[in-house]
């Protein structure tokens, strides 16, 4: 069982670190997921503080946003339906700020900018592609990026560390928008041809910062973490 790392918790919300390889919403079968981990944490807390008669209903855990299973990062979950409604509305209005760090293979033409694309999800093979805006069901995808550093692997492959602010939340958005510009993520077996035959690697992508207003108090809150994947250390060693 994975140990739950908690950044913050009160009666309304819980902010946690999602490890790579764990689903952000309830998973089928025996796969571990964040909802179950949080629910188990809440049940244990309830057992320690209540009588048996008050423990029959499983604790509520509201999913507010999602991260791909292979991606790690900061996430907020609601502990009440009211908090879930307020936070979900904030996400829809673009009031929840999400910052990512990504390691891409190659180097962008510009050191900063905004990428706007139209994406179409293929539900059959769980992939997404960039398409013309006229394509039916295509969804607009927008992100801002800036270059934080560069490094070279022992193999000679040039890598770039990007900071990305996600302005829309589309399926595989960062991975697809980067790959479409010949900047596929390091470790991405779906969208980087150099890794399609690899096993046991995850995309070098981490949700490093999450900012939002508390759904009850209105307090502005920001939580941050450092990426733990080995490839990110190439850039820390140069600091």
Tab-separated table of C-alpha atoms in Angstrom:
chain	number	residue	atom	x	y	z
A	1	UNK	CA	0.000	0.000	0.000
A	2	UNK	CA	1.312	3.426	-0.978
A	3	UNK	CA	1.660	5.896	1.873
A	4	UNK	CA	-0.458	8.998	1.326
A	5	UNK	CA	1.560	12.229	1.345
A	6	UNK	CA	-0.653	15.081	2.563
A	7	UNK	CA	0.215	18.753	2.056
A	8	UNK	CA	-2.907	20.116	3.759
A	9	UNK	CA	-6.191	18.892	5.201
A	10	UNK	CA	-9.218	20.438	6.913
A	11	UNK	CA	-12.939	19.668	7.140
A	12	UNK	CA	-13.578	20.638	3.499
A	13	UNK	CA	-10.559	19.668	1.393
A	14	UNK	CA	-7.441	17.536	1.307
A	15	UNK	CA	-4.364	18.384	-0.803
A	16	UNK	CA	-2.091	15.458	-1.627
A	17	UNK	CA	0.808	14.305	-3.767
A	18	UNK	CA	-0.209	11.810	-6.452
A	19	UNK	CA	2.620	9.407	-7.295
A	20	UNK	CA	3.239	8.285	-10.867
A	21	UNK	CA	1.490	4.991	-11.594
A	22	UNK	CA	-1.574	5.672	-9.430
A	23	UNK	CA	-4.973	6.603	-10.906
A	24	UNK	CA	-6.318	10.008	-9.837
A	25	UNK	CA	-9.907	8.701	-9.784
A	26	UNK	CA	-11.374	5.353	-8.769
A	27	UNK	CA	-9.733	2.478	-10.643
A	28	UNK	CA	-11.138	-0.874	-11.682
A	29	UNK	CA	-9.899	-4.141	-10.253
A	30	UNK	CA	-6.972	-4.134	-7.866
A	31	UNK	CA	-5.138	-1.080	-9.226
A	32	UNK	CA	-4.358	1.545	-6.605
A	33	UNK	CA	-6.048	4.920	-6.921
A	34	UNK	CA	-6.024	8.210	-5.026
A	35	UNK	CA	-9.731	8.146	-4.145
A	36	UNK	CA	-9.332	4.817	-2.339
A	37	UNK	CA	-6.149	5.970	-0.594
A	38	UNK	CA	-7.865	9.141	0.647
A	39	UNK	CA	-11.010	7.264	1.647
A	40	UNK	CA	-8.939	4.753	3.635
A	41	UNK	CA	-7.095	7.629	5.306
A	42	UNK	CA	-10.390	9.255	6.252
A	43	UNK	CA	-11.855	5.978	7.506
A	44	UNK	CA	-8.825	5.435	9.729
A	45	UNK	CA	-9.124	8.973	11.081
A	46	UNK	CA	-12.833	8.383	11.735
A	47	UNK	CA	-12.155	5.137	13.580
A	48	UNK	CA	-9.783	6.940	15.892
A	49	UNK	CA	-12.185	9.765	16.675
A	50	UNK	CA	-15.743	8.353	16.570
A	51	UNK	CA	-17.945	5.574	17.864
A	52	UNK	CA	-18.804	2.496	15.729
A	53	UNK	CA	-22.351	3.740	15.034
A	54	UNK	CA	-21.045	6.785	13.122
A	55	UNK	CA	-18.650	4.873	10.839
A	56	UNK	CA	-21.091	3.037	8.561
A	57	UNK	CA	-21.115	5.465	5.616
A	58	UNK	CA	-17.902	5.543	3.531
A	59	UNK	CA	-16.319	9.020	3.644
A	60	UNK	CA	-17.049	11.282	0.682
A	61	UNK	CA	-14.125	11.997	-1.672
A	62	UNK	CA	-14.853	14.416	-4.515
A	63	UNK	CA	-12.625	14.363	-7.612
A	64	UNK	CA	-11.999	17.940	-8.789
A	65	UNK	CA	-9.383	17.503	-11.510
A	66	UNK	CA	-7.358	14.661	-12.979
A	67	UNK	CA	-3.804	13.681	-13.806
A	68	UNK	CA	-2.790	10.898	-16.178
A	69	UNK	CA	-1.933	7.700	-14.314
A	70	UNK	CA	1.747	7.967	-15.292
A	71	UNK	CA	2.021	11.595	-14.116
A	72	UNK	CA	2.828	12.739	-10.578
A	73	UNK	CA	1.826	15.991	-8.925
A	74	UNK	CA	-0.169	18.106	-6.500
A	75	UNK	CA	-3.911	17.410	-6.383
A	76	UNK	CA	-6.854	18.707	-4.351
A	77	UNK	CA	-9.871	16.583	-3.431
A	78	UNK	CA	-13.093	17.669	-1.752
A	79	UNK	CA	-14.335	16.145	1.496
A	80	UNK	CA	-17.881	17.515	1.103
A	81	UNK	CA	-20.246	17.836	-1.858
A	82	UNK	CA	-20.468	21.591	-1.286
A	83	UNK	CA	-16.693	21.991	-1.500
A	84	UNK	CA	-16.654	19.790	-4.614
A	85	UNK	CA	-19.255	21.968	-6.347
A	86	UNK	CA	-17.382	25.197	-5.575
A	87	UNK	CA	-13.990	23.843	-6.643
A	88	UNK	CA	-15.380	22.217	-9.803
A	89	UNK	CA	-16.957	25.542	-10.778
A	90	UNK	CA	-13.612	27.271	-10.194
A	91	UNK	CA	-11.913	24.775	-12.517
A	92	UNK	CA	-14.514	25.426	-15.228
A	93	UNK	CA	-13.981	29.192	-14.893
A	94	UNK	CA	-10.200	28.828	-15.162
A	95	UNK	CA	-9.668	30.023	-11.594
A	96	UNK	CA	-7.518	27.054	-10.573
A	97	UNK	CA	-3.905	27.619	-11.659
A	98	UNK	CA	-1.918	24.525	-12.633
A	99	UNK	CA	1.837	24.651	-13.265
A	100	UNK	CA	3.791	21.698	-14.638
A	101	UNK	CA	7.434	20.854	-15.226
A	102	UNK	CA	8.191	18.728	-18.268
A	103	UNK	CA	11.387	17.351	-19.781
A	104	UNK	CA	11.193	17.247	-23.566
A	105	UNK	CA	13.540	15.795	-26.157
A	106	UNK	CA	14.828	18.655	-28.295
A	107	UNK	CA	14.727	22.409	-27.905
A	108	UNK	CA	11.895	24.875	-28.657
A	109	UNK	CA	12.471	27.588	-31.242
A	110	UNK	CA	11.508	30.255	-28.699
A	111	UNK	CA	12.304	30.351	-24.979
A	112	UNK	CA	8.711	31.207	-24.079
A	113	UNK	CA	5.330	31.474	-25.734
A	114	UNK	CA	1.781	30.191	-26.017
A	115	UNK	CA	0.649	27.122	-27.935
A	116	UNK	CA	-2.907	26.901	-29.257
A	117	UNK	CA	-4.128	23.712	-30.931
A	118	UNK	CA	-7.298	21.731	-31.534
A	119	UNK	CA	-7.249	18.204	-30.172
A	120	UNK	CA	-9.310	15.126	-30.950
A	121	UNK	CA	-9.412	12.132	-28.620
A	122	UNK	CA	-9.488	8.593	-29.986
A	123	UNK	CA	-11.339	6.557	-27.379
A	124	UNK	CA	-10.470	3.236	-29.030
A	125	UNK	CA	-6.726	3.469	-28.409
A	126	UNK	CA	-6.765	6.157	-25.681
A	127	UNK	CA	-4.694	8.654	-27.661
A	128	UNK	CA	-5.197	12.252	-28.748
A	129	UNK	CA	-4.013	14.050	-31.867
A	130	UNK	CA	-3.768	17.617	-33.158
A	131	UNK	CA	-6.370	18.296	-35.864
A	132	UNK	CA	-7.809	21.211	-37.807
A	133	UNK	CA	-10.249	23.370	-35.842
A	134	UNK	CA	-13.002	22.477	-38.332
A	135	UNK	CA	-12.949	18.804	-37.302
A	136	UNK	CA	-16.117	17.775	-35.475
A	137	UNK	CA	-15.636	17.300	-31.715
A	138	UNK	CA	-12.178	18.909	-31.801
A	139	UNK	CA	-11.470	20.842	-28.593
A	140	UNK	CA	-9.342	23.947	-28.211
A	141	UNK	CA	-6.181	23.440	-26.144
A	142	UNK	CA	-4.080	26.315	-24.799
A	143	UNK	CA	-0.925	26.409	-22.695
A	144	UNK	CA	1.850	28.857	-21.869
A	145	UNK	CA	5.443	27.653	-21.613
A	146	UNK	CA	8.917	28.898	-20.814
A	147	UNK	CA	12.320	27.239	-20.921
A	148	UNK	CA	13.917	26.678	-17.507
A	149	UNK	CA	17.070	24.867	-18.571
A	150	UNK	CA	18.794	22.448	-20.916
A	151	UNK	CA	20.878	19.309	-20.490
A	152	UNK	CA	22.448	16.525	-22.535
A	153	UNK	CA	22.104	12.826	-21.737
A	154	UNK	CA	25.080	10.462	-21.917
A	155	UNK	CA	23.654	9.236	-25.217
A	156	UNK	CA	24.010	12.769	-26.603
A	157	UNK	CA	20.271	13.434	-26.659
A	158	UNK	CA	19.464	17.099	-25.991
A	159	UNK	CA	16.830	17.708	-23.333
A	160	UNK	CA	14.942	20.837	-22.278
A	161	UNK	CA	13.156	21.546	-19.011
A	162	UNK	CA	9.904	23.451	-19.564
A	163	UNK	CA	7.587	25.189	-17.139
A	164	UNK	CA	4.039	24.922	-18.450
A	165	UNK	CA	0.887	26.688	-17.333
A	166	UNK	CA	-2.116	24.691	-18.444
A	167	UNK	CA	-4.980	26.973	-19.494
A	168	UNK	CA	-7.266	24.158	-20.657
A	169	UNK	CA	-7.469	20.574	-19.438
A	170	UNK	CA	-7.633	18.273	-22.453
A	171	UNK	CA	-6.840	14.565	-22.660
A	172	UNK	CA	-3.035	14.113	-22.819
A	173	UNK	CA	-2.827	17.828	-23.676
A	174	UNK	CA	0.763	18.633	-22.694
A	175	UNK	CA	2.093	15.374	-24.100
A	176	UNK	CA	0.347	15.860	-27.449
A	177	UNK	CA	1.064	19.570	-27.892
A	178	UNK	CA	4.752	18.996	-27.181
A	179	UNK	CA	4.986	15.948	-29.456
A	180	UNK	CA	3.274	17.789	-32.328
A	181	UNK	CA	6.145	20.309	-32.269
A	182	UNK	CA	8.818	17.595	-32.375
A	183	UNK	CA	9.376	18.050	-28.641
A	184	UNK	CA	8.054	14.749	-27.264
A	185	UNK	CA	8.288	14.167	-23.539
A	186	UNK	CA	11.165	12.075	-22.272
A	187	UNK	CA	9.793	8.668	-21.285
A	188	UNK	CA	6.475	8.985	-23.133
A	189	UNK	CA	5.813	5.569	-24.673
A	190	UNK	CA	2.653	6.784	-26.450
A	191	UNK	CA	3.912	9.924	-28.176
A	192	UNK	CA	7.723	9.645	-28.270
A	193	UNK	CA	8.996	7.129	-30.880
A	194	UNK	CA	12.323	6.846	-29.021
A	195	UNK	CA	10.525	5.268	-26.049
A	196	UNK	CA	7.800	3.192	-27.719
A	197	UNK	CA	9.672	-0.068	-27.077
A	198	UNK	CA	10.643	0.861	-23.511
A	199	UNK	CA	9.014	-0.573	-20.408
A	200	UNK	CA	8.920	0.750	-16.879
A	201	UNK	CA	9.288	4.428	-17.785
A	202	UNK	CA	6.839	7.292	-17.296
A	203	UNK	CA	6.544	10.629	-19.114
A	204	UNK	CA	8.803	13.250	-17.500
A	205	UNK	CA	5.866	15.389	-16.427
A	206	UNK	CA	4.895	16.628	-12.970
A	207	UNK	CA	2.198	18.984	-11.713
A	208	UNK	CA	4.528	21.015	-9.495
A	209	UNK	CA	2.180	23.767	-8.331
A	210	UNK	CA	-1.551	24.125	-7.708
A	211	UNK	CA	-3.234	27.409	-6.727
A	212	UNK	CA	-6.904	27.941	-5.857
A	213	UNK	CA	-9.254	29.688	-3.453
A	214	UNK	CA	-10.489	27.671	-0.507
A	215	UNK	CA	-14.097	26.657	-1.304
A	216	UNK	CA	-15.400	27.840	2.091
A	217	UNK	CA	-13.077	30.536	3.468
A	218	UNK	CA	-12.070	32.038	0.118
A	219	UNK	CA	-8.409	32.061	1.175
A	220	UNK	CA	-5.931	31.915	-1.720
A	221	UNK	CA	-3.891	28.730	-1.353
A	222	UNK	CA	-0.795	27.521	-3.215
A	223	UNK	CA	0.933	24.152	-2.875
A	224	UNK	CA	4.184	23.093	-4.546
A	225	UNK	CA	6.437	20.063	-4.911
A	226	UNK	CA	9.620	19.084	-6.732
A	227	UNK	CA	9.535	16.378	-9.413
A	228	UNK	CA	10.980	13.116	-8.112
A	229	UNK	CA	11.738	11.363	-11.411
A	230	UNK	CA	15.437	10.704	-12.015
A	231	UNK	CA	15.616	12.618	-15.309
A	232	UNK	CA	14.786	15.922	-13.573
A	233	UNK	CA	18.020	15.620	-11.575
A	234	UNK	CA	20.015	16.397	-14.723
A	235	UNK	CA	18.802	19.968	-14.399
A	236	UNK	CA	19.244	20.296	-10.631
A	237	UNK	CA	22.897	19.288	-10.910
A	238	UNK	CA	23.476	22.314	-13.134
A	239	UNK	CA	21.926	24.797	-10.675
